[in-house]
CSV table of C-alpha atoms in Angstrom, one decimal:
chain,number,residue,atom,x,y,z
A,1,MET,CA,27.1,120.5,109.0
A,2,LYS,CA,26.2,124.3,109.1
A,3,LYS,CA,27.1,124.7,105.4
A,4,THR,CA,24.8,121.9,104.5
A,5,ILE,CA,21.9,123.4,106.4
A,6,LEU,CA,22.5,126.7,104.7
A,7,TYR,CA,22.5,125.2,101.2
A,8,MET,CA,19.2,123.4,101.9
A,9,ALA,CA,17.6,126.5,103.3
A,10,ALA,CA,18.7,128.4,100.2
A,11,LEU,CA,17.2,125.8,97.9
A,12,ALA,CA,13.9,125.5,99.8
A,13,PRO,CA,12.3,128.8,98.5
A,14,LEU,CA,13.1,127.7,94.9
A,15,ALA,CA,11.4,124.4,95.4
A,16,PHE,CA,8.4,126.0,96.9
A,17,ALA,CA,8.2,128.5,94.1
A,18,SER,CA,8.4,125.7,91.6
A,19,CYS,CA,5.4,123.9,93.2
A,20,LEU,CA,3.4,127.1,93.2
A,21,SER,CA,4.0,127.6,89.4
A,22,ASP,CA,3.0,124.1,88.4
A,23,GLU,CA,-0.8,124.4,87.7
A,24,GLY,CA,-1.2,121.2,85.6
A,25,ASN,CA,-4.3,119.0,85.9
A,26,TYR,CA,-3.3,115.4,86.6
A,27,ASP,CA,-5.4,112.2,87.0
A,28,TYR,CA,-3.3,109.8,89.2
A,29,THR,CA,-4.1,106.1,88.6
A,30,GLU,CA,-2.7,103.4,90.7
A,31,LEU,CA,-0.4,101.1,88.6
A,32,GLN,CA,-1.9,97.6,88.5
A,33,GLU,CA,0.6,94.8,89.1
A,34,VAL,CA,0.6,91.6,87.1
A,35,GLU,CA,2.6,88.6,88.4
A,36,ILE,CA,3.6,85.8,86.0
A,37,THR,CA,4.4,82.4,87.6
A,38,GLY,CA,4.4,78.7,86.6
A,39,LEU,CA,7.2,79.2,84.0
A,40,GLY,CA,10.8,78.1,84.5
A,41,ASP,CA,13.8,79.9,83.4
A,42,ASN,CA,14.6,77.6,80.5
A,43,ILE,CA,12.8,75.2,78.3
A,44,ARG,CA,13.9,72.5,75.8
A,45,CYS,CA,11.6,71.8,72.8
A,46,VAL,CA,11.8,69.0,70.2
A,47,LEU,CA,10.9,69.6,66.6
A,48,LEU,CA,7.4,68.2,65.6
A,49,GLU,CA,6.5,67.7,69.3
A,50,GLN,CA,3.6,69.8,70.5
A,51,GLN,CA,4.2,72.3,73.3
A,52,ASP,CA,1.3,72.9,75.7
A,53,ILE,CA,2.4,75.6,78.3
A,54,THR,CA,0.0,77.4,80.6
A,55,PRO,CA,1.4,80.1,82.9
A,56,THR,CA,-0.3,81.5,86.0
A,57,VAL,CA,-1.2,85.2,85.7
A,58,THR,CA,-2.1,86.9,89.0
A,59,THR,CA,-3.7,90.4,88.8
A,60,THR,CA,-6.7,92.4,89.9
A,61,LEU,CA,-7.3,93.5,86.3
A,62,PRO,CA,-10.2,91.9,84.5
A,63,ASP,CA,-9.2,89.4,81.8
A,64,SER,CA,-11.0,91.4,79.2
A,65,ARG,CA,-8.4,94.1,79.7
A,66,LEU,CA,-5.5,91.8,79.1
A,67,GLU,CA,-3.7,90.7,75.9
A,68,TYR,CA,-1.4,87.7,75.8
A,69,VAL,CA,1.5,87.2,73.4
A,70,TRP,CA,4.1,84.4,72.9
A,71,ARG,CA,7.0,85.2,70.7
A,72,VAL,CA,10.6,84.3,69.8
A,73,GLY,CA,12.5,87.4,68.8
A,74,ALA,CA,10.2,89.2,66.4
A,75,ASP,CA,8.3,86.1,65.5
A,76,THR,CA,4.9,85.8,67.2
A,77,LEU,CA,3.9,82.2,68.0
A,78,ALA,CA,0.5,82.7,69.6
A,79,ARG,CA,-1.8,85.3,71.0
A,80,GLN,CA,-3.5,83.4,73.8
A,81,LYS,CA,-2.6,82.6,77.4
A,82,THR,CA,-1.8,79.0,76.7
A,83,LEU,CA,1.0,78.2,74.2
A,84,ASP,CA,-0.2,75.4,72.0
A,85,TYR,CA,2.6,75.3,69.4
A,86,THR,CA,4.8,72.8,67.5
A,87,PHE,CA,8.2,74.0,66.3
A,88,LYS,CA,8.7,73.0,62.6
A,89,LYS,CA,12.2,74.4,62.4
A,90,VAL,CA,15.1,75.4,64.7
A,91,PRO,CA,15.1,79.2,65.3
A,92,GLY,CA,17.9,80.9,63.6
A,93,SER,CA,18.9,83.0,66.6
A,94,ASN,CA,19.4,82.6,70.4
A,95,ALA,CA,16.4,84.8,71.2
A,96,PRO,CA,14.5,83.6,74.3
A,97,LEU,CA,10.9,82.4,74.4
A,98,THR,CA,9.0,85.4,75.6
A,99,PHE,CA,5.6,85.5,77.3
A,100,GLU,CA,4.0,89.0,77.6
A,101,VAL,CA,0.9,90.2,79.4
A,102,ILE,CA,-0.3,93.5,78.0
A,103,ASP,CA,-2.6,95.9,79.7
A,104,LYS,CA,-4.7,97.0,76.7
A,105,GLN,CA,-5.7,100.3,78.5
A,106,THR,CA,-2.3,101.5,79.6
A,107,ARG,CA,-0.2,99.5,77.1
A,108,VAL,CA,2.0,98.4,80.0
A,109,ARG,CA,3.8,95.1,79.3
A,110,TYR,CA,4.7,92.5,81.9
A,111,THR,CA,7.2,90.1,80.5
A,112,LYS,CA,8.8,86.7,81.3
A,113,ASN,CA,11.8,85.6,79.3
A,114,ILE,CA,12.6,81.9,79.1
A,115,ALA,CA,15.9,80.6,77.7
A,116,LEU,CA,14.9,78.5,74.7
A,117,THR,CA,16.5,75.4,73.2
A,118,VAL,CA,15.0,73.7,70.2
A,119,VAL,CA,16.6,70.4,69.2
A,120,SER,CA,16.0,68.2,66.2
A,121,PRO,CA,15.4,64.5,66.4
A,122,PHE,CA,16.7,64.3,62.8
A,123,THR,CA,20.3,65.2,63.5
A,124,THR,CA,21.4,61.6,63.4
A,125,GLY,CA,19.6,58.4,62.5
A,126,TYR,CA,18.2,56.5,59.5
A,127,ALA,CA,16.0,58.1,56.9
A,128,VAL,CA,13.8,55.3,55.5
A,129,LEU,CA,11.7,55.3,52.3
A,130,THR,CA,9.0,52.6,52.1
A,131,ASP,CA,6.9,51.2,49.3
A,132,ALA,CA,3.8,53.0,50.8
A,133,GLY,CA,5.4,56.2,49.6
A,134,LYS,CA,6.3,57.4,53.1
A,135,LEU,CA,9.6,58.7,54.4
A,136,ALA,CA,10.1,57.4,57.9
A,137,PHE,CA,12.9,58.5,60.3
A,138,GLN,CA,14.5,56.4,63.0
A,139,SER,CA,16.1,58.9,65.3
A,140,PHE,CA,19.3,58.2,67.2
A,141,GLU,CA,18.7,61.2,69.5
A,142,SER,CA,17.4,60.9,73.1
A,143,GLY,CA,14.4,58.5,73.2
A,144,GLU,CA,15.3,57.1,69.7
A,145,LYS,CA,11.8,57.8,68.5
A,146,LEU,CA,10.5,56.3,65.2
A,147,TYR,CA,8.6,58.8,63.0
A,148,GLN,CA,6.6,56.6,60.6
A,149,ASP,CA,5.8,59.5,58.2
A,150,ALA,CA,8.3,62.2,59.0
A,151,TYR,CA,7.9,63.9,55.6
A,152,GLN,CA,4.1,64.3,56.1
A,153,GLU,CA,4.6,65.6,59.7
A,154,ALA,CA,7.3,68.1,58.7
A,155,ASN,CA,5.6,69.4,55.5
A,156,GLU,CA,1.9,68.7,55.8
A,157,GLU,CA,1.9,67.1,52.4
A,158,ALA,CA,2.4,63.6,51.0
A,159,LEU,CA,5.1,62.3,48.7
A,160,THR,CA,4.0,61.7,45.1
A,161,GLY,CA,5.1,59.1,42.6
A,162,THR,CA,6.9,55.8,43.0
A,163,PRO,CA,9.6,55.7,45.7
A,164,ARG,CA,13.1,54.9,44.5
A,165,SER,CA,15.7,56.2,46.9
A,166,VAL,CA,16.7,58.4,49.8
A,167,LYS,CA,20.2,59.7,50.2
A,168,SER,CA,22.0,62.2,52.4
A,169,PHE,CA,24.8,64.7,51.6
A,170,GLY,CA,26.7,67.2,53.5
A,171,PHE,CA,27.9,70.7,52.4
A,172,ASN,CA,29.6,73.7,53.9
A,173,ASP,CA,27.0,76.4,54.2
A,174,ALA,CA,28.8,79.5,52.9
A,175,SER,CA,25.8,81.6,53.8
A,176,ASN,CA,26.2,80.6,57.4
A,177,SER,CA,29.9,80.9,58.2
A,178,TYR,CA,30.6,77.6,56.4
A,179,VAL,CA,28.9,75.6,59.1
A,180,ARG,CA,28.6,72.0,58.1
A,181,ALA,CA,25.0,71.3,57.0
A,182,THR,CA,23.1,68.3,55.6
A,183,ARG,CA,20.3,67.7,53.1
A,184,LEU,CA,18.2,64.6,52.3
A,185,CYS,CA,17.4,63.8,48.7
A,186,VAL,CA,14.3,61.7,47.9
A,187,VAL,CA,13.7,60.3,44.4
A,188,MET,CA,10.1,59.7,43.6
A,189,GLU,CA,9.9,58.5,40.0
A,190,GLY,CA,6.9,59.9,38.1
A,191,GLY,CA,6.1,62.3,40.9
A,192,LYS,CA,8.0,65.2,42.6
A,193,SER,CA,11.4,64.5,44.1
A,194,PRO,CA,12.1,66.7,47.1
A,195,GLU,CA,15.3,67.9,48.7
A,196,LEU,CA,14.9,68.3,52.5
A,197,ASP,CA,16.7,70.4,55.1
A,198,GLY,CA,18.7,68.0,57.2
A,199,MET,CA,17.8,69.6,60.5
A,200,SER,CA,14.0,69.9,60.2
A,201,LEU,CA,13.2,67.7,57.1
A,202,ALA,CA,11.3,70.7,55.7
A,203,ARG,CA,11.2,70.7,51.9
A,204,THR,CA,13.6,73.2,50.4
A,205,ASN,CA,12.6,72.5,46.8
A,206,PHE,CA,11.5,69.9,44.2
A,207,TYR,CA,14.3,69.0,41.9
A,208,GLU,CA,12.0,69.1,38.9
A,209,ASP,CA,11.2,72.7,39.6
A,210,GLU,CA,14.9,73.6,39.4
A,211,PHE,CA,15.1,72.7,35.7
A,212,HIS,CA,14.2,75.5,33.3
A,213,GLY,CA,11.7,74.2,30.7
A,214,ASP,CA,10.5,70.7,30.5
A,215,ALA,CA,11.9,68.6,33.4
A,216,PRO,CA,12.5,64.9,33.0
A,217,ALA,CA,11.3,62.4,35.5
A,218,ILE,CA,14.2,61.7,37.8
A,219,ALA,CA,15.3,58.1,38.2
A,220,TYR,CA,18.6,58.5,40.1
A,221,ASN,CA,20.8,61.1,41.8
A,222,SER,CA,24.3,61.1,43.2
A,223,ALA,CA,23.6,63.0,46.4
A,224,GLN,CA,26.1,61.2,48.6
A,225,PHE,CA,29.2,63.1,47.3
A,226,TYR,CA,27.6,66.4,46.6
A,227,GLY,CA,29.4,68.3,49.4
A,228,SER,CA,32.8,67.1,48.1
A,229,ASP,CA,32.8,68.1,44.5
A,230,TYR,CA,30.0,70.7,44.2
A,231,ALA,CA,28.4,68.5,41.4
A,232,PHE,CA,25.1,66.8,41.7
A,233,ASN,CA,24.3,64.2,38.9
A,234,VAL,CA,20.8,63.4,38.0
A,235,VAL,CA,19.9,60.6,35.6
A,236,GLY,CA,16.5,61.1,34.0
A,237,THR,CA,14.1,58.3,32.9
A,238,ASP,CA,15.1,59.4,29.4
A,239,GLY,CA,18.6,58.0,30.1
A,240,LYS,CA,20.2,61.4,29.9
A,241,VAL,CA,22.5,62.9,32.5
A,242,TYR,CA,21.8,66.3,34.0
A,243,VAL,CA,24.3,68.0,36.4
A,244,LYS,CA,23.5,70.6,39.1
A,245,PHE,CA,26.5,72.7,39.9
A,246,CYS,CA,26.9,74.6,43.1
A,247,SER,CA,29.9,76.9,43.8
A,248,SER,CA,31.6,77.2,47.2
A,249,THR,CA,30.1,80.6,47.8
A,250,GLY,CA,26.5,79.6,48.6
A,251,THR,CA,24.2,76.7,49.3
A,252,PRO,CA,22.8,73.9,47.1
A,253,ASP,CA,19.9,76.2,46.4
A,254,ASP,CA,22.3,78.5,44.5
A,255,GLY,CA,23.2,75.8,42.0
A,256,TYR,CA,22.0,75.5,38.4
A,257,PHE,CA,21.3,72.6,36.1
A,258,GLU,CA,23.2,71.8,32.9
A,259,TYR,CA,21.0,69.8,30.6
A,260,PRO,CA,21.7,67.4,29.3
A,261,LEU,CA,25.4,66.7,29.1
A,262,GLU,CA,26.8,66.2,25.6
A,263,THR,CA,27.2,62.8,24.2
A,264,GLN,CA,28.2,60.9,21.1
A,265,GLU,CA,26.3,61.4,17.9
A,266,ALA,CA,24.2,58.3,18.4
A,267,GLY,CA,23.0,59.5,21.8
A,268,CYS,CA,23.0,57.2,24.8
A,269,LYS,CA,20.8,55.7,27.5
A,270,VAL,CA,22.7,55.9,30.8
A,271,ALA,CA,21.5,53.4,33.4
A,272,PRO,CA,20.0,54.9,36.7
A,273,CYS,CA,23.1,53.9,38.7
A,274,ILE,CA,26.5,55.6,38.7
A,275,ALA,CA,29.8,55.4,40.5
A,276,ARG,CA,32.1,58.2,41.4
A,277,LEU,CA,35.8,57.8,40.7
A,278,GLY,CA,38.9,59.7,41.6
A,279,ALA,CA,41.1,60.2,44.6
A,280,SER,CA,39.8,63.7,45.5
A,281,SER,CA,37.2,66.2,44.6
A,282,TYR,CA,39.6,67.7,42.0
A,283,ASP,CA,39.8,64.8,39.6
A,284,CYS,CA,36.4,63.2,40.2
A,285,TYR,CA,34.7,61.4,37.3
A,286,TYR,CA,31.5,59.5,37.1
A,287,THR,CA,30.8,56.3,35.2
A,288,SER,CA,27.8,54.2,34.3
A,289,LEU,CA,26.6,51.8,31.6
A,290,ASP,CA,25.3,53.1,28.3
A,291,GLU,CA,22.6,50.4,27.8
A,292,GLN,CA,21.8,51.7,24.3
A,293,ASN,CA,25.4,51.4,22.9
A,294,HIS,CA,26.5,48.6,25.2
A,295,HIS,CA,29.6,50.1,26.8
A,296,PHE,CA,30.6,51.9,30.0
A,297,VAL,CA,30.8,55.6,29.8
A,298,LEU,CA,32.7,58.3,31.6
A,299,TRP,CA,32.2,62.0,32.3
A,300,MET,CA,33.8,64.7,34.5
A,301,GLY,CA,31.8,65.5,37.5
A,302,ASN,CA,32.9,69.0,38.5
A,303,ARG,CA,33.1,71.0,35.2
A,304,THR,CA,30.5,73.4,33.9
A,305,SER,CA,30.7,71.6,30.5
A,306,SER,CA,31.4,67.9,30.2
A,307,VAL,CA,31.0,65.1,27.6
A,308,ILE,CA,29.7,61.6,28.2
A,309,GLU,CA,32.3,59.5,26.4
A,310,PRO,CA,32.5,55.8,25.7
A,311,MET,CA,35.2,54.0,27.7
A,312,GLY,CA,37.3,51.2,26.3
A,313,ASP,CA,36.2,48.8,23.5
A,314,THR,CA,34.6,46.0,25.6
A,315,SER,CA,31.0,45.3,24.6
A,316,VAL,CA,28.7,45.1,27.6
A,317,PRO,CA,25.2,44.1,26.6
A,318,GLY,CA,22.4,44.0,29.2
A,319,THR,CA,20.9,46.0,32.0
A,320,LEU,CA,22.9,47.5,34.9
A,321,LEU,CA,21.6,46.4,38.3
A,322,TRP,CA,24.3,48.1,40.4
A,323,MET,CA,27.5,50.0,40.1
A,324,GLY,CA,29.7,51.2,42.9
A,325,ASN,CA,33.0,51.2,44.7
A,326,LYS,CA,34.8,52.3,47.8
A,327,PRO,CA,34.8,56.1,48.2
A,328,TYR,CA,37.6,57.9,46.4
A,329,GLN,CA,38.8,54.9,44.4
A,330,ALA,CA,39.9,54.8,40.8
A,331,ASN,CA,38.1,51.5,40.0
A,332,ALA,CA,34.5,50.4,40.2
A,333,TYR,CA,32.4,47.2,40.0
A,334,ALA,CA,29.2,46.6,38.1
A,335,VAL,CA,26.6,43.9,38.1
A,336,VAL,CA,24.9,43.5,34.7
A,337,LYS,CA,22.1,41.2,33.7
A,338,SER,CA,22.2,39.8,30.1
A,339,GLU,CA,20.0,37.1,28.6
A,340,GLY,CA,18.9,35.8,32.0
A,341,LYS,CA,22.5,35.6,33.4
A,342,TYR,CA,24.3,37.9,35.8
A,343,TYR,CA,27.8,39.2,35.3
A,344,LEU,CA,30.3,41.0,37.6
A,345,TYR,CA,32.6,43.5,35.9
A,346,GLU,CA,35.7,45.3,37.2
A,347,VAL,CA,36.3,48.6,35.6
A,348,LYS,CA,39.6,50.3,36.2
A,349,TYR,CA,40.5,54.0,35.5
A,350,GLU,CA,43.8,55.8,35.3
A,351,TYR,CA,44.2,59.5,35.6
A,352,SER,CA,46.7,61.1,33.2
A,353,TYR,CA,48.5,64.1,34.5
A,354,VAL,CA,49.9,64.7,31.0
A,355,THR,CA,46.5,65.1,29.3
A,356,TYR,CA,44.5,65.8,32.4
A,357,SER,CA,42.1,63.1,31.6
A,358,MET,CA,40.8,59.8,32.8
A,359,GLU,CA,41.1,56.7,30.8
A,360,GLY,CA,39.6,53.3,31.7
A,361,SER,CA,38.9,49.8,30.5
A,362,VAL,CA,37.2,46.6,31.7
A,363,THR,CA,40.0,44.6,33.4
A,364,ASN,CA,38.0,41.6,34.4
A,365,TYR,CA,34.5,40.1,34.4
A,366,GLY,CA,32.8,36.8,34.9
A,367,GLU,CA,29.4,35.1,35.2
A,368,LEU,CA,28.0,34.9,38.7
A,369,PRO,CA,26.9,31.5,39.9
A,370,ALA,CA,23.2,30.6,39.8
A,371,GLY,CA,21.3,31.9,42.9
A,372,ALA,CA,23.9,34.4,44.0
A,373,VAL,CA,22.0,37.4,42.4
A,374,ASN,CA,18.5,38.1,41.1
A,375,ASP,CA,16.7,41.2,39.8
A,376,GLN,CA,15.8,42.4,43.4
A,377,SER,CA,19.3,41.9,44.9
A,378,CYS,CA,21.0,44.8,46.6
A,379,PHE,CA,24.7,45.5,47.0
A,380,ALA,CA,27.3,47.2,49.1
A,381,ALA,CA,31.0,47.5,48.6
A,382,SER,CA,33.0,47.1,51.8
A,383,GLN,CA,35.1,50.1,52.6
A,384,ASP,CA,38.0,48.3,54.4
A,385,THR,CA,37.9,44.7,53.1
A,386,PRO,CA,38.0,43.3,49.5
A,387,TYR,CA,34.3,42.1,49.6
A,388,LEU,CA,31.2,43.0,47.8
A,389,PHE,CA,28.1,42.2,50.0
A,390,VAL,CA,25.0,41.0,48.3
A,391,GLY,CA,21.5,40.6,49.6
A,392,THR,CA,19.4,38.1,47.7
A,393,GLY,CA,16.1,37.2,49.3
A,394,SER,CA,16.8,36.5,52.9
A,395,GLN,CA,20.4,35.5,52.2
A,396,LEU,CA,23.4,37.7,52.8
A,397,LYS,CA,26.4,36.8,50.7
A,398,ALA,CA,29.8,38.2,50.1
A,399,ILE,CA,31.9,38.1,46.9
A,400,ASN,CA,35.7,38.1,47.3
A,401,LEU,CA,36.7,40.8,44.8
A,402,GLY,CA,40.2,39.5,44.8
A,403,ASN,CA,39.1,36.2,43.2
A,404,LEU,CA,37.1,37.3,40.1
A,405,ASN,CA,38.7,34.6,38.0
A,406,ASP,CA,36.8,31.9,39.9
A,407,LEU,CA,33.5,33.5,40.9
A,408,ALA,CA,32.0,30.1,41.8
A,409,SER,CA,34.3,29.9,44.8
A,410,ALA,CA,34.4,33.6,45.4
A,411,VAL,CA,30.8,33.7,46.6
A,412,ILE,CA,30.5,33.2,50.4
A,413,ASP,CA,27.3,32.5,52.3
A,414,VAL,CA,27.3,34.8,55.3
A,415,HIS,CA,23.9,34.5,57.0
A,416,THR,CA,20.1,34.0,56.4
A,417,TYR,CA,17.7,36.5,58.0
A,418,ASP,CA,14.0,36.3,58.9
A,419,GLY,CA,12.9,38.4,55.9
A,420,ASP,CA,13.9,39.8,52.6
A,421,ILE,CA,17.0,42.0,52.5
A,422,THR,CA,15.8,45.0,50.5
A,423,ASP,CA,18.6,47.5,50.9
A,424,MET,CA,22.1,47.7,52.4
A,425,HIS,CA,25.1,50.0,52.6
A,426,PHE,CA,28.2,51.0,54.4
A,427,ASP,CA,27.3,54.3,56.2
A,428,TYR,CA,29.0,57.2,54.5
A,429,ASP,CA,30.7,59.9,56.5
A,430,VAL,CA,33.1,62.1,54.6
A,431,ASN,CA,34.8,63.1,57.9
A,432,ASN,CA,35.3,59.4,58.9
A,433,LEU,CA,36.7,57.2,56.1
A,434,PRO,CA,36.6,54.3,55.9
A,435,THR,CA,33.3,54.0,57.7
A,436,THR,CA,32.8,50.5,59.0
A,437,GLU,CA,29.2,50.7,60.1
A,438,PHE,CA,27.4,48.2,57.9
A,439,SER,CA,23.6,48.3,57.9
A,440,ILE,CA,20.9,46.2,56.1
A,441,ALA,CA,17.1,46.6,55.7
A,442,VAL,CA,15.1,43.4,56.3
A,443,SER,CA,11.4,43.6,55.3
A,444,ARG,CA,8.6,41.2,56.4
A,445,ALA,CA,4.8,41.2,56.0
A,446,ALA,CA,4.5,42.2,59.7
A,447,GLY,CA,6.9,45.1,59.4
A,448,SER,CA,10.5,46.0,58.6
A,449,SER,CA,13.8,46.4,60.5
A,450,ILE,CA,17.1,48.1,60.0
A,451,MET,CA,20.0,46.2,61.5
A,452,GLN,CA,23.6,47.2,62.1
A,453,ILE,CA,25.6,44.1,61.6
A,454,ASP,CA,29.2,43.0,62.0
A,455,PRO,CA,30.9,43.4,58.6
A,456,THR,CA,33.6,40.8,59.2
A,457,ILE,CA,33.0,37.5,57.4
A,458,VAL,CA,33.9,35.4,60.4
A,459,GLU,CA,31.1,36.9,62.5
A,460,HIS,CA,28.5,35.6,60.0
A,461,GLY,CA,26.3,38.8,60.0
A,462,ALA,CA,26.0,39.1,63.8
A,463,ILE,CA,23.5,41.8,64.7
A,464,LEU,CA,25.0,44.6,66.7
A,465,LYS,CA,21.9,46.8,67.0
A,466,ARG,CA,18.5,46.7,65.4
A,467,TYR,CA,15.5,49.0,64.9
A,468,ASP,CA,12.1,47.4,64.4
A,469,GLY,CA,8.6,48.5,63.8
A,470,ILE,CA,8.9,50.3,60.5
A,471,GLN,CA,5.7,50.1,58.6
A,472,GLY,CA,5.8,48.8,55.0
A,473,ARG,CA,8.5,47.3,52.9
A,474,ILE,CA,11.7,49.3,52.8
A,475,VAL,CA,12.7,50.5,49.4
A,476,SER,CA,15.8,52.6,50.4
A,477,PHE,CA,17.4,54.0,53.5
A,478,CYS,CA,20.4,56.0,54.4
A,479,ARG,CA,22.4,56.8,57.5
A,480,LYS,CA,22.3,60.5,58.4
A,481,TYR,CA,25.1,62.1,60.3
């Protein structure tokens, strides 16, 4: 204890001397406290939904001396006390939502950090393209909200041209640790066809702008399989095939178009509907009908150079209404209209490991009975049963593909709905094959619906779940995972 006293006594003169030598002139100002209340520790925001947040700021400082800032990371959202803001995209980092009150005189900042979660209502659901030229979205997320014009809300612009189709594809985003991501592809013939970010529906590009030089009007694309084979086929209104290639080292935006693919000397007019063939992404081929030369054609889907070649020697006059198959199958089916009649073709392909090529031929075809199909019919090949579903007017039918020699008896009446069936498909999920969710669009003057129905014939189209209230007639829809 005595030692401690001695040490302190020894230091006291030094401290005193220090005080005597400090002759600075200081203006001591009392620090004004600012208290921020009325904000929680976390907040959950939904894309495209307006946020209106007003905190309580308690201080003796005049308001004219205060500055307010809302930000996420380095991005400033607003510079007023009340946050009136709508998130258009999910932030790319885990930075909090920060509210700052700044004393403009002293530049002292008073901060409140709020853990921020921004969720997308477009993660899962139905993307729906209507005859009014609008892209709606029926969300499967909490609340299951229907966005009647999701494209307009997300991009503050309208779609242009005649609506043809909307499709979804998935890809591994190499620029983001190969996280699985999605895009939506909208075909607007005669206008601009946009590709949309699958999380926000924000437009990433117009396909026409990705061509160098004169771009054709797009009539069709093969978006569904894009993530599997890094090839994206586009059929132009000129009947030529253009392919966008994307390596595994980037995103779809890193791809480039090859235009057009080579063909026979006479040229060709490929119908705006194609089927993908092959058991994997390594031997994938694409096929369609050459309506100019009246035969099916074949080209390789994942090569930087490919040739559209005629397949077989069977003459196939007419117009292709639909072509498709089960995913990763080596055969396909086609519905062709010729001289007022409708024909169903089976086209089978065989891959040669000797020549590393695909060869194919028409193995069967027949005339469909009257009333089974018309020009407005839509089709969907079952993924786990041998049936081709057909929507003609209000009638849902199924064709037994194992009985093509007697098509009159192969056509089965399944159910009649309270409106026109305008689109249908088995929902495609590359991580879950076969996918047994079967959905149809039913359009009426009072509005349209999408219904998930039982795909088994014995259940006669029983409705498992339905989503009503879609404005306009549905042209195309897709299930987004």
